[in-house]
CSV table of C-alpha atoms and ligand atoms in Angstrom, one decimal:
chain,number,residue,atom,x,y,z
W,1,UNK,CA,-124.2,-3.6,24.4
W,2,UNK,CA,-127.5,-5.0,24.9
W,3,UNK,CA,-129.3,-2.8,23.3
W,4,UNK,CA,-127.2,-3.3,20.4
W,5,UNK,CA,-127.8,-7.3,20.4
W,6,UNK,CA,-131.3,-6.6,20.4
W,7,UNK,CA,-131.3,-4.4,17.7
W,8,UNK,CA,-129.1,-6.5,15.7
W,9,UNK,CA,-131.5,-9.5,16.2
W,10,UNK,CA,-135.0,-7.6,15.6
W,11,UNK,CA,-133.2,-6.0,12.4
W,12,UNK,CA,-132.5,-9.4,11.2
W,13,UNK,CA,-136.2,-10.7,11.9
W,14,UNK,CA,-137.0,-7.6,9.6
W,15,UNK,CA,-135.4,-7.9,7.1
W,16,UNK,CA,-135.3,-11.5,6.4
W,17,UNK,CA,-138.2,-13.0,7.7
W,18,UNK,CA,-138.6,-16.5,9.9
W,19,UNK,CA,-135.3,-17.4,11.5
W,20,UNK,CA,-134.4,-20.1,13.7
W,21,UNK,CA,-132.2,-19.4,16.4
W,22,UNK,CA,-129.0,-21.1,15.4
W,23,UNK,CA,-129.6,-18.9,11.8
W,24,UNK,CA,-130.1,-16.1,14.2
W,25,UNK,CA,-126.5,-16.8,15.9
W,26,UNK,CA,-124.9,-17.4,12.6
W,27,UNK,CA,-125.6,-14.1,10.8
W,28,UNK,CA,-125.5,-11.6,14.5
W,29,UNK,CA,-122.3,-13.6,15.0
W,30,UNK,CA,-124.0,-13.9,18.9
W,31,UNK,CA,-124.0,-17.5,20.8
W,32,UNK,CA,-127.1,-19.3,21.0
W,33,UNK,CA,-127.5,-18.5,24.1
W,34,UNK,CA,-127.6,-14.9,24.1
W,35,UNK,CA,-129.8,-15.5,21.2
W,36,UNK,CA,-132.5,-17.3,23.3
W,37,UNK,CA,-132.4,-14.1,26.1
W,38,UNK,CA,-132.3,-11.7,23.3
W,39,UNK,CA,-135.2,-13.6,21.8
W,40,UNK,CA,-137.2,-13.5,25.3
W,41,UNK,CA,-137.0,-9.9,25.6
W,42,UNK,CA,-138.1,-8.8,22.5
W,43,UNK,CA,-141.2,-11.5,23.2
W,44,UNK,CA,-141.6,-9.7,25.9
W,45,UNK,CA,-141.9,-6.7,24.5
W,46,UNK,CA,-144.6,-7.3,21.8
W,47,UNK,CA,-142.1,-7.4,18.9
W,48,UNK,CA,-141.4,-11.0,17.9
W,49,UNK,CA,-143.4,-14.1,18.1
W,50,UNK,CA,-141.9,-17.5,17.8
W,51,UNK,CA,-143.0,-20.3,16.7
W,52,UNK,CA,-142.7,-23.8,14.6
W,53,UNK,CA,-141.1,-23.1,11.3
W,54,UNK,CA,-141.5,-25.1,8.2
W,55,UNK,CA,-137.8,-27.0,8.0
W,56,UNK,CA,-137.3,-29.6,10.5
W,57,UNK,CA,-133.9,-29.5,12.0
W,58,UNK,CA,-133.3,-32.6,13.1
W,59,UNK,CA,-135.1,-36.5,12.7
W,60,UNK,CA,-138.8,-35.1,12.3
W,61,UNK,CA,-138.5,-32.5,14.8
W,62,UNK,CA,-139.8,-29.0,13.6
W,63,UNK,CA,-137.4,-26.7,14.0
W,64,UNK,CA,-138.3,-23.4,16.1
W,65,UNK,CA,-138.3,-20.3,14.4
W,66,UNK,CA,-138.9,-16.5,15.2
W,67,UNK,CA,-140.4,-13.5,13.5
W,68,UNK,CA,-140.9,-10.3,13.8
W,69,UNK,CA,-144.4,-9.5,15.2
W,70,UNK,CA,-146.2,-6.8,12.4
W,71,UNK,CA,-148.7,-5.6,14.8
W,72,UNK,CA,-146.0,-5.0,17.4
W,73,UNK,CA,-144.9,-2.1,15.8
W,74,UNK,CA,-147.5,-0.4,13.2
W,75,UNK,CA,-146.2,2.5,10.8
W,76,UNK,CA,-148.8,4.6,8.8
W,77,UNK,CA,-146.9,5.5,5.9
W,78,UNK,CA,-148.0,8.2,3.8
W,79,UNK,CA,-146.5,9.2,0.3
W,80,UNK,CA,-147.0,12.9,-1.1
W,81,UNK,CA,-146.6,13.6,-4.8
W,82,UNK,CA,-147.7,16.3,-7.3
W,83,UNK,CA,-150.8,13.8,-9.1
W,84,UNK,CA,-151.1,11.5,-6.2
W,85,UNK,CA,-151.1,10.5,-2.7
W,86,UNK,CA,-150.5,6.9,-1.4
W,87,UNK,CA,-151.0,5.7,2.3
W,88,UNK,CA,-150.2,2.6,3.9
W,89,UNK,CA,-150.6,0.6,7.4
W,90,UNK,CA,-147.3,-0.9,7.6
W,91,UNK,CA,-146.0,-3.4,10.5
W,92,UNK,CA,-142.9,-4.8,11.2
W,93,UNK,CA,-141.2,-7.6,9.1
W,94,UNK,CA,-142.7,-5.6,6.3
W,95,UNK,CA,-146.0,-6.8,6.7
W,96,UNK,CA,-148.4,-4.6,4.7
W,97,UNK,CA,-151.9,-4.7,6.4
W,98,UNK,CA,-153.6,-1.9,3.9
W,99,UNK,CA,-152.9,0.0,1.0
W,100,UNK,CA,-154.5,3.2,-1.1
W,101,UNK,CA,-153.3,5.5,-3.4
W,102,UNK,CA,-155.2,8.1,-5.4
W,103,UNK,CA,-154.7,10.3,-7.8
W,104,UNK,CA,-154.8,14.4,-8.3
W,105,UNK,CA,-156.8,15.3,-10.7
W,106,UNK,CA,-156.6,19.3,-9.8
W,107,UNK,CA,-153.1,19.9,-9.8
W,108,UNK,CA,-150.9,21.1,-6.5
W,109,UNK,CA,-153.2,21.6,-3.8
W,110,UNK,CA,-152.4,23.7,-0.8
W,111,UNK,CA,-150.3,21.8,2.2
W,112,UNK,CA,-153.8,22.2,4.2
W,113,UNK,CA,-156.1,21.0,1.8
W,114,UNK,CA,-153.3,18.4,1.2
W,115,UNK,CA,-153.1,17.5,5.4
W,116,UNK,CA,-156.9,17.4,5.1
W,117,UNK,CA,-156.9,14.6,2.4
W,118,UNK,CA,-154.4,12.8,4.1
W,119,UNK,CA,-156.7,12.5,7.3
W,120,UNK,CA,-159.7,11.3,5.3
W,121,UNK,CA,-157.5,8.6,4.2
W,122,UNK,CA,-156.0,7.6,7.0
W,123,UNK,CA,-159.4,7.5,9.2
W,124,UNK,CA,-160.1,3.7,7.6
W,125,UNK,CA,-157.0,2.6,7.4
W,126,UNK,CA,-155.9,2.9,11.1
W,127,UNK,CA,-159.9,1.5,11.9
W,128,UNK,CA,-158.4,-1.8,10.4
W,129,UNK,CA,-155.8,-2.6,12.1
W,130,UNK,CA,-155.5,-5.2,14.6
W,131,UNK,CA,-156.9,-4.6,17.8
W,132,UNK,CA,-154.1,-5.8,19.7
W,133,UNK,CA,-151.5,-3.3,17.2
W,134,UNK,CA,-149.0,-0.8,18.8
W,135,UNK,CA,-149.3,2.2,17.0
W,136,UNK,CA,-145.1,3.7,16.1
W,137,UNK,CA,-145.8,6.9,14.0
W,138,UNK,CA,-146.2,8.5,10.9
W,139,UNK,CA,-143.6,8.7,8.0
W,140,UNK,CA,-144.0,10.8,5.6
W,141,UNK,CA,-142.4,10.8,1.8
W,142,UNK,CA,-142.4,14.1,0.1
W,143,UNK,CA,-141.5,15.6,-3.1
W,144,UNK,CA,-139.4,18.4,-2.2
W,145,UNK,CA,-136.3,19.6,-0.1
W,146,UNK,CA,-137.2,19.0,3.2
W,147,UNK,CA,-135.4,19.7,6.7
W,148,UNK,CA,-135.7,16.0,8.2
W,149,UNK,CA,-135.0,16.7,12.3
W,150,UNK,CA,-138.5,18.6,12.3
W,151,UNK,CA,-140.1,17.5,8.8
W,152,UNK,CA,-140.0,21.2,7.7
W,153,UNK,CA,-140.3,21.9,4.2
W,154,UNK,CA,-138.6,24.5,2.9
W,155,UNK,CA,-139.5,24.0,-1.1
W,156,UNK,CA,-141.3,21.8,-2.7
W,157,UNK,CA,-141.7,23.7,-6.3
W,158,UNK,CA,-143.3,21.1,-8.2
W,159,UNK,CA,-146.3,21.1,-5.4
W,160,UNK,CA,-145.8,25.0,-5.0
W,161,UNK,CA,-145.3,24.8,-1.3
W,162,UNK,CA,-142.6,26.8,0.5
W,163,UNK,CA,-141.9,26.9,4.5
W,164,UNK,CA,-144.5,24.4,5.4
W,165,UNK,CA,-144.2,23.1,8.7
W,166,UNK,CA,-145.7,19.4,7.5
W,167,UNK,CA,-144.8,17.2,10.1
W,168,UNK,CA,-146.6,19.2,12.7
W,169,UNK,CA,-149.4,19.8,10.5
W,170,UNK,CA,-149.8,16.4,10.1
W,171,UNK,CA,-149.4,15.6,14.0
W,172,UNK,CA,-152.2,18.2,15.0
W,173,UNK,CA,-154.5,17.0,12.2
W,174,UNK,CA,-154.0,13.1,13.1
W,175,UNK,CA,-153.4,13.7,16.8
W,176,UNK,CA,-149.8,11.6,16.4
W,177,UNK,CA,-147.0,13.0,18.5
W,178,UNK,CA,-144.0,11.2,16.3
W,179,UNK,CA,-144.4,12.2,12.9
W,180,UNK,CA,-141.2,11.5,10.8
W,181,UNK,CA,-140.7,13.1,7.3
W,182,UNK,CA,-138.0,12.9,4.3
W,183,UNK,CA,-137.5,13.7,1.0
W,184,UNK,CA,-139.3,10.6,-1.6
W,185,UNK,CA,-136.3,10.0,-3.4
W,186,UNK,CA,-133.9,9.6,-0.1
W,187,UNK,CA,-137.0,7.3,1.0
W,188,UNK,CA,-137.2,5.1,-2.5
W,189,UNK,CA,-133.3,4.7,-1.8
W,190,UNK,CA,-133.7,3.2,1.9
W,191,UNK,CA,-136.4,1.1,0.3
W,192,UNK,CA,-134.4,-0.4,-2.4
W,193,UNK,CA,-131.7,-0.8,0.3
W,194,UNK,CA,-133.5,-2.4,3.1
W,195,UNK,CA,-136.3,-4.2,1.0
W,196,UNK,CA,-135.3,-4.4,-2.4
W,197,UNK,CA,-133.2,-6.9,-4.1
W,198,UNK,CA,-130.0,-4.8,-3.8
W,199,UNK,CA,-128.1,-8.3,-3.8
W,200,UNK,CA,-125.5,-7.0,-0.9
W,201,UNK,CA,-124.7,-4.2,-2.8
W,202,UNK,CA,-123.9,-1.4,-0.6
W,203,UNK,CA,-123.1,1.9,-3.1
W,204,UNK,CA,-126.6,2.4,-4.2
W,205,UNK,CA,-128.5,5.4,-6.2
W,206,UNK,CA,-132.7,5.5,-6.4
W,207,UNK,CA,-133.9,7.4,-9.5
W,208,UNK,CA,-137.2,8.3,-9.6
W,209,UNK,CA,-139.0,10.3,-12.2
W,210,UNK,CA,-142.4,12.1,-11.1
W,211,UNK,CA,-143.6,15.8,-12.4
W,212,UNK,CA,-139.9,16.3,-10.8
W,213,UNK,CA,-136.9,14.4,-10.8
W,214,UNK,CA,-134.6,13.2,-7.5
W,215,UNK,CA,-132.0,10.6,-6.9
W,216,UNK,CA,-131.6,8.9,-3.5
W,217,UNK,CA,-128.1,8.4,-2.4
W,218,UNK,CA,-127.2,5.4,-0.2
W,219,UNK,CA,-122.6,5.2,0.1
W,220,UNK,CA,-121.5,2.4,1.8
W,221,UNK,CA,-124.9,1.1,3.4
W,222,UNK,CA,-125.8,4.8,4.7
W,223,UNK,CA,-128.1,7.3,3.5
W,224,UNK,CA,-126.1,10.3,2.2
W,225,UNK,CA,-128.0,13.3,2.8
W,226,UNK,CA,-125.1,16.1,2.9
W,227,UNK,CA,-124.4,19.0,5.5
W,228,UNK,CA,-128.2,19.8,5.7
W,229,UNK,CA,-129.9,16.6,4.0
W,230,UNK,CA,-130.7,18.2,0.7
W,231,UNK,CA,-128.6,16.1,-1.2
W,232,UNK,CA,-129.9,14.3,-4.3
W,233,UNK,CA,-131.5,17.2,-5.6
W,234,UNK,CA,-130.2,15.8,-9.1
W,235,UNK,CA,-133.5,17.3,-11.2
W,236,UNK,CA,-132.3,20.2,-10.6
W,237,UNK,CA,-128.3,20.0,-12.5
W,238,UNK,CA,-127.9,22.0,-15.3
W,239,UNK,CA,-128.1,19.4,-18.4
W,240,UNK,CA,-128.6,21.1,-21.4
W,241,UNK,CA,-128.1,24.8,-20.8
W,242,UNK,CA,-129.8,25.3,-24.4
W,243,UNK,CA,-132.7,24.0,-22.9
W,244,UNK,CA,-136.5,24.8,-21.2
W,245,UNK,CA,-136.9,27.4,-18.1
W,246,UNK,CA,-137.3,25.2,-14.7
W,247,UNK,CA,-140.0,25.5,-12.1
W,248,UNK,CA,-136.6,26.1,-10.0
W,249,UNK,CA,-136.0,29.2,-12.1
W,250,UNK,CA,-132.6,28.1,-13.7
W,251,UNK,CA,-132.4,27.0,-17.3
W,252,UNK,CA,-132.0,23.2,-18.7
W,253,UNK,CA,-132.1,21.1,-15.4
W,254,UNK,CA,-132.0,17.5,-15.9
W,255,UNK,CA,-136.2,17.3,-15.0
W,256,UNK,CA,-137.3,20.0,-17.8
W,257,UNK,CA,-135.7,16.7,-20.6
W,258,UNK,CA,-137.0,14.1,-18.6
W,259,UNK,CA,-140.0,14.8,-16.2
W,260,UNK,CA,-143.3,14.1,-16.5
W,261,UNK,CA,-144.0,17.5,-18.5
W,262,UNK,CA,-141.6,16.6,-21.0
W,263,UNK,CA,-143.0,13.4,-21.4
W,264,UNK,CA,-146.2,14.7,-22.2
W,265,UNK,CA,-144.8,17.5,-24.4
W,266,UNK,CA,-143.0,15.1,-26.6
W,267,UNK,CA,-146.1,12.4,-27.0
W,268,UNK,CA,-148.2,15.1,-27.8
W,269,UNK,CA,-149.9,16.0,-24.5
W,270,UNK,CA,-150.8,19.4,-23.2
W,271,UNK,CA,-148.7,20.4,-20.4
W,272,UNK,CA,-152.0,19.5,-17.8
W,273,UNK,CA,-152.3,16.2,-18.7
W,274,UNK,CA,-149.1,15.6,-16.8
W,275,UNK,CA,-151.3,14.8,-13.7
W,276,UNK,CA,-153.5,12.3,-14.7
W,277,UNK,CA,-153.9,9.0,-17.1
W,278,UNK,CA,-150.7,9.9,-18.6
W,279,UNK,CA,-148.6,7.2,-17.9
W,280,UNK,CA,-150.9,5.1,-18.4
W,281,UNK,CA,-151.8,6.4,-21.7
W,282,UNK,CA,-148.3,6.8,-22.9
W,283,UNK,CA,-148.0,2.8,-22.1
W,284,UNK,CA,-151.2,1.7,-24.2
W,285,UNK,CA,-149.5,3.8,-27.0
W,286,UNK,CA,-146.0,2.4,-26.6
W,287,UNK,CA,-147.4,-1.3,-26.4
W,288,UNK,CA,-149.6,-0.4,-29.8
W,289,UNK,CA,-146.4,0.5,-31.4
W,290,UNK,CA,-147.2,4.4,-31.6
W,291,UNK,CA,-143.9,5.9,-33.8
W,292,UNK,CA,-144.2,8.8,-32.3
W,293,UNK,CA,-144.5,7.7,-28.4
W,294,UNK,CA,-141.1,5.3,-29.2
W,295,UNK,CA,-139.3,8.5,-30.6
W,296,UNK,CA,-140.5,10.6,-27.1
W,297,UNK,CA,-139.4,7.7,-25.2
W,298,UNK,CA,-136.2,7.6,-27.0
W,299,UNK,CA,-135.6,10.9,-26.0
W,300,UNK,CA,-136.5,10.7,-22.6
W,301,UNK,CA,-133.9,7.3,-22.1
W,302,UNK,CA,-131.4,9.2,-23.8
W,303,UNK,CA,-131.3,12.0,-21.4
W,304,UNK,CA,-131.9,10.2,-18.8
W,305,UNK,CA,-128.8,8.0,-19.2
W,306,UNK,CA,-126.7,11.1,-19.8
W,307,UNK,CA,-127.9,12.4,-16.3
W,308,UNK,CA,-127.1,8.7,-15.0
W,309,UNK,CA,-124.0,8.6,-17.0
W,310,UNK,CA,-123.0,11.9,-15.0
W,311,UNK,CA,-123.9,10.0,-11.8
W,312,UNK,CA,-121.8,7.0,-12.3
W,313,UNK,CA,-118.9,9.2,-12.9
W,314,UNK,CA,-119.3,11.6,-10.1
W,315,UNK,CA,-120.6,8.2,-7.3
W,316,UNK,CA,-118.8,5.3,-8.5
W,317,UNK,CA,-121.7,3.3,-7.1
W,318,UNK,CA,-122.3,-0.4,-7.8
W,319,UNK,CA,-126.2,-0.4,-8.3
W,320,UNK,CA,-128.3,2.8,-9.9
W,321,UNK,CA,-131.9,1.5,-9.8
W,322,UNK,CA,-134.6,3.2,-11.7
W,323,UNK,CA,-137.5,4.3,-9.8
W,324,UNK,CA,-141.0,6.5,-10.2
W,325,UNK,CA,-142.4,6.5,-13.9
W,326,UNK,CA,-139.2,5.4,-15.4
W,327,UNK,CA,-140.0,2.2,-13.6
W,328,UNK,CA,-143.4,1.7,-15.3
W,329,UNK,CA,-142.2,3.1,-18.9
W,330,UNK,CA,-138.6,1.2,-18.4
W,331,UNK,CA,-138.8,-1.9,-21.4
W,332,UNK,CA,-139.8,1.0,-23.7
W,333,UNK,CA,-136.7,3.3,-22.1
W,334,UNK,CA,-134.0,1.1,-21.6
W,335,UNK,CA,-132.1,0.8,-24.8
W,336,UNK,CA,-131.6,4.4,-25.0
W,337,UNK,CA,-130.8,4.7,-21.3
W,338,UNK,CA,-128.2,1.9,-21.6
W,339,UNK,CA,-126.9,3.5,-25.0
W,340,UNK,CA,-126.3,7.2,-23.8
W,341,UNK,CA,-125.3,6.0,-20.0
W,342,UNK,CA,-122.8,3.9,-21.2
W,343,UNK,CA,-120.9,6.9,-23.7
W,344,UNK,CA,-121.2,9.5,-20.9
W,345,UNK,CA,-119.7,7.4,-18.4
W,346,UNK,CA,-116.0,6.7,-18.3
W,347,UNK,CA,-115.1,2.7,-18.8
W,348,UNK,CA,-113.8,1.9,-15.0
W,349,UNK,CA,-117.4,3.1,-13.2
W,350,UNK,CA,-119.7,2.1,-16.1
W,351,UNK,CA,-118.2,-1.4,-15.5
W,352,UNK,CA,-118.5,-1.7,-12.1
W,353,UNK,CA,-122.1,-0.5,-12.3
W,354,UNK,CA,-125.6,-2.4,-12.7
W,355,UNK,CA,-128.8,-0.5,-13.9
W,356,UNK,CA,-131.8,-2.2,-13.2
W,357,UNK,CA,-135.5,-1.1,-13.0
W,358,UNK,CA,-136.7,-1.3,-8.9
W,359,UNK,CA,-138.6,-4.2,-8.4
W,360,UNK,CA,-140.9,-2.4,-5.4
W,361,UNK,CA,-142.6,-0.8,-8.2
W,362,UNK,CA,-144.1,2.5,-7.3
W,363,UNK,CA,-144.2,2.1,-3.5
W,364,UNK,CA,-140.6,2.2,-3.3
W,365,UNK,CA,-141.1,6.0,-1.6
W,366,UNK,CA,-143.7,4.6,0.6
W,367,UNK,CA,-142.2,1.4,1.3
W,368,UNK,CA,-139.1,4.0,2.3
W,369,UNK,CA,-141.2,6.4,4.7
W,370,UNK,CA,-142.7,3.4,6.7
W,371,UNK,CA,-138.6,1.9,7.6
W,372,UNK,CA,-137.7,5.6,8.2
W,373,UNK,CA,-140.2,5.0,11.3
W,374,UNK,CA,-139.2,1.3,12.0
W,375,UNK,CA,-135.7,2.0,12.3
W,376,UNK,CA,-135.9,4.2,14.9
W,377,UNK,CA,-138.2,1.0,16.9
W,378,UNK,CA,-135.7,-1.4,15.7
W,379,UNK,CA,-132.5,0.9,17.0
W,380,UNK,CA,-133.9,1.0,20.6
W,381,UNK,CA,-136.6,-1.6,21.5
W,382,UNK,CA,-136.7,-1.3,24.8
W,383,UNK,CA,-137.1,2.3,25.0
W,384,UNK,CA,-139.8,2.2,22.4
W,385,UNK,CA,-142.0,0.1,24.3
W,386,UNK,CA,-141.1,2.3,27.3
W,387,UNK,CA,-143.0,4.9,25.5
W,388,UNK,CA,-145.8,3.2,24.9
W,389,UNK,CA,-146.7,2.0,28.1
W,390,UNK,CA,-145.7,5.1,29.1
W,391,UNK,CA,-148.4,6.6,26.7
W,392,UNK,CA,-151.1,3.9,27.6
W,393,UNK,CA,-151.1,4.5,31.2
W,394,UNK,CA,-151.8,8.1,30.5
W,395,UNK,CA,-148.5,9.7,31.8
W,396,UNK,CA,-148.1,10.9,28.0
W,397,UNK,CA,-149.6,12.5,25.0
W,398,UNK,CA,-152.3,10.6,24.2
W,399,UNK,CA,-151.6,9.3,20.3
W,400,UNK,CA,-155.0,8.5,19.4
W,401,UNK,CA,-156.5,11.3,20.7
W,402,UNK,CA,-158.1,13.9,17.9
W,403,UNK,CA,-158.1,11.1,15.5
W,404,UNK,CA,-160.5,12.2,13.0
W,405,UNK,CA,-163.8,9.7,12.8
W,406,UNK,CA,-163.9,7.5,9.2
W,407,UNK,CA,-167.2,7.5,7.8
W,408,UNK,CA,-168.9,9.2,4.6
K,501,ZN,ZN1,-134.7,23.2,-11.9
């Protein structure tokens, strides 16, 4: 039970920010008193700070307030993709201490040479932080179908990976013991959940379009993952079975009308210029007014809101929000989306449903792989710092050991 309360407090501290401790009691439905000993604990253990807020709640007194501590609980929170890869030191409460992404120029690199990158990256990043920072693990977002208990994945076919044990690659090439792992799309969704502005919706779908195409799918406030956790593999549904051959093998799935490849095949693109600029390209000629860009973009919307259309029938859900590329390129897609989404899609779900572009931008993955870690701190606090001081006095793996140098 009291592992519970603390959760339920340090999950509200996440999530929402400052909180005084009669706010506190309100939304944990807790007394204030409990409150105050919950509150002391989690002090104790490194993870909230209190402090004076900025309301006074009474005759000029300032009120007290608590908040989650960031360097109390440090995430380093990778993102994998086809044409980039995006790292980021995140703490508790959110709190985003650095940030890189970069792009792949080359096309799919091996997982090694891909591990290897990663480490480079990571080396300055982790040199930044705090001092006085506890140090919670690794999430990882990937694009591909990936086995979540030990971060195995078993296809990734946009990367052209297949069997990689990631998670321990990862954890021998950093020198971390916990490194957690998902598929992106399942992350964007917790994102949008947790951080976005879902506005207390709790039937949610994440969209994303990269070189592939995944949904996330969160049913009443809980990831759905399926039997095995590859659910959302929604790319790959048969859409137009006169259509292109897949990377899957199979004929017409949703991602050969609507992924990157498609978008660069319909503005005019070759096929490689699918990993790099062409977003960014495609924007600059959509915002010049480029006929043919607003006829590919047309296209793209409209099969994209047939695939969503399909989705609101078969989930019923309350928000779909789009993620990915779609995100950057959505003023441009929208009409079309809206359009086809809305004659695909019987009246009773469509009506029930809002669309609406994610407002974490194209972090939402990364956003996702850093609460994938943090949940599993905020679920048990007490045993979390167990293991660290476990780890500190040397009874346990050391986590920064084999931590490659940063440098040139
Ligand atoms: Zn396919």
């Amino acid at each position: 039970m009291r592992r519970h309360n603390l959760a339920a407090v340090l999950d509200r501290l996440h999530i929402s920010g400052e909180m005084s401790r009669s706010q506190l009691a309100e939304q944990t439905g807790l007394n204030r008193s409990t409150i105050r000993d919950l509150i002391a604990e989690l002090t104790v253990l490194g993870l909230v700070a209190e402090g004076r807020g900025a309301t006074t709640s009474g005759p000029g007194r300032p009120s007290s307030v608590a908040r989650a501590k960031p360097s109390g609980a440090v995430v380093l929170a990778v993102e994998l993709e086809v044409d980039s890869m995006a790292m980021a030191t995140v703490g508790l409460g959110g709190h985003i201490f650095d940030k890189v992404r970069i792009a792949n120029t080359g096309g799919p690199q091996q997982p090694s040479q891909a591990v290897a990158r990663l480490a480079q990256l990571a080396g300055p990043l982790l040199d930044a932080l705090p001092a006085d920072h506890t140090f919670a693990g690794v999430g990882v977002a990937v694009a591909g179908v990936v086995r979540r208990q030990d971060g195995f994945v078993h296809v990734a076919p946009n990367l052209e990976w297949s069997n990689v044990p990631l998670a321990d690659m990862i954890g021998a090439e950093l020198g971390f013991d916990r490194v957690m792992m998902a598929n992106e799309a399942d992350l964007g969704a917790l994102a949008e959940y947790r951080r976005g502005t879902n506005g207390g919706k709790r039937h949610l779908i994440f969209v994303a379009g990269e070189v592939g195409v995944g949904i996330g799918i969160i049913y009443d406030g809980k990831p759905m993952l399926g039997t095995a956790g590859y659910a959302g593999e929604a790319g790959h549904t048969k859409i137009n079975p006169e259509g292109r051959e897949c990377r899957c093998g199979a004929t017409g799935c949703w991602e050969t009308e609507v992924g990157e490849e498609a978008l660069a095949r319909l503005s005019g693109f070759s096929a490689d210029s699918a990993r790099a600029g062409l977003i960014d390209e495609v924007l600059r000629r959509a915002h010049s007014g480029d006929p043919e860009i607003y006829n590919a973009l047309g296209q793209i919307g409209r099969w994209l809101g047939v695939g969503i259309g399909n989705l609101i029938n078969t989930f019923n859900p309350d928000l779909v929000v789009i993620g990915g590329f779609f995100q950057e390129l959505y003023p441009f897609l929208e009409q079309a989306l809206l359009d086809s989404a809305q004659e695909t899609a019987l009246t009773a779900p469509w009506l029930s449903c809002s669309i609406r572009r994610s407002e974490l931008g194209i972090d939402s993955s990364l956003i996702g792989a850093s609460e994938l870690v943090l949940a599993e701190v905020i679920a048990s606090p007490g045993e979390f710092a167990t293991s660290i001081r476990r780890v500190a006095s040397g009874t346990g793996k050391d986590l920064l050991a084999g931590r490659p140098a940063s440098g040139p």
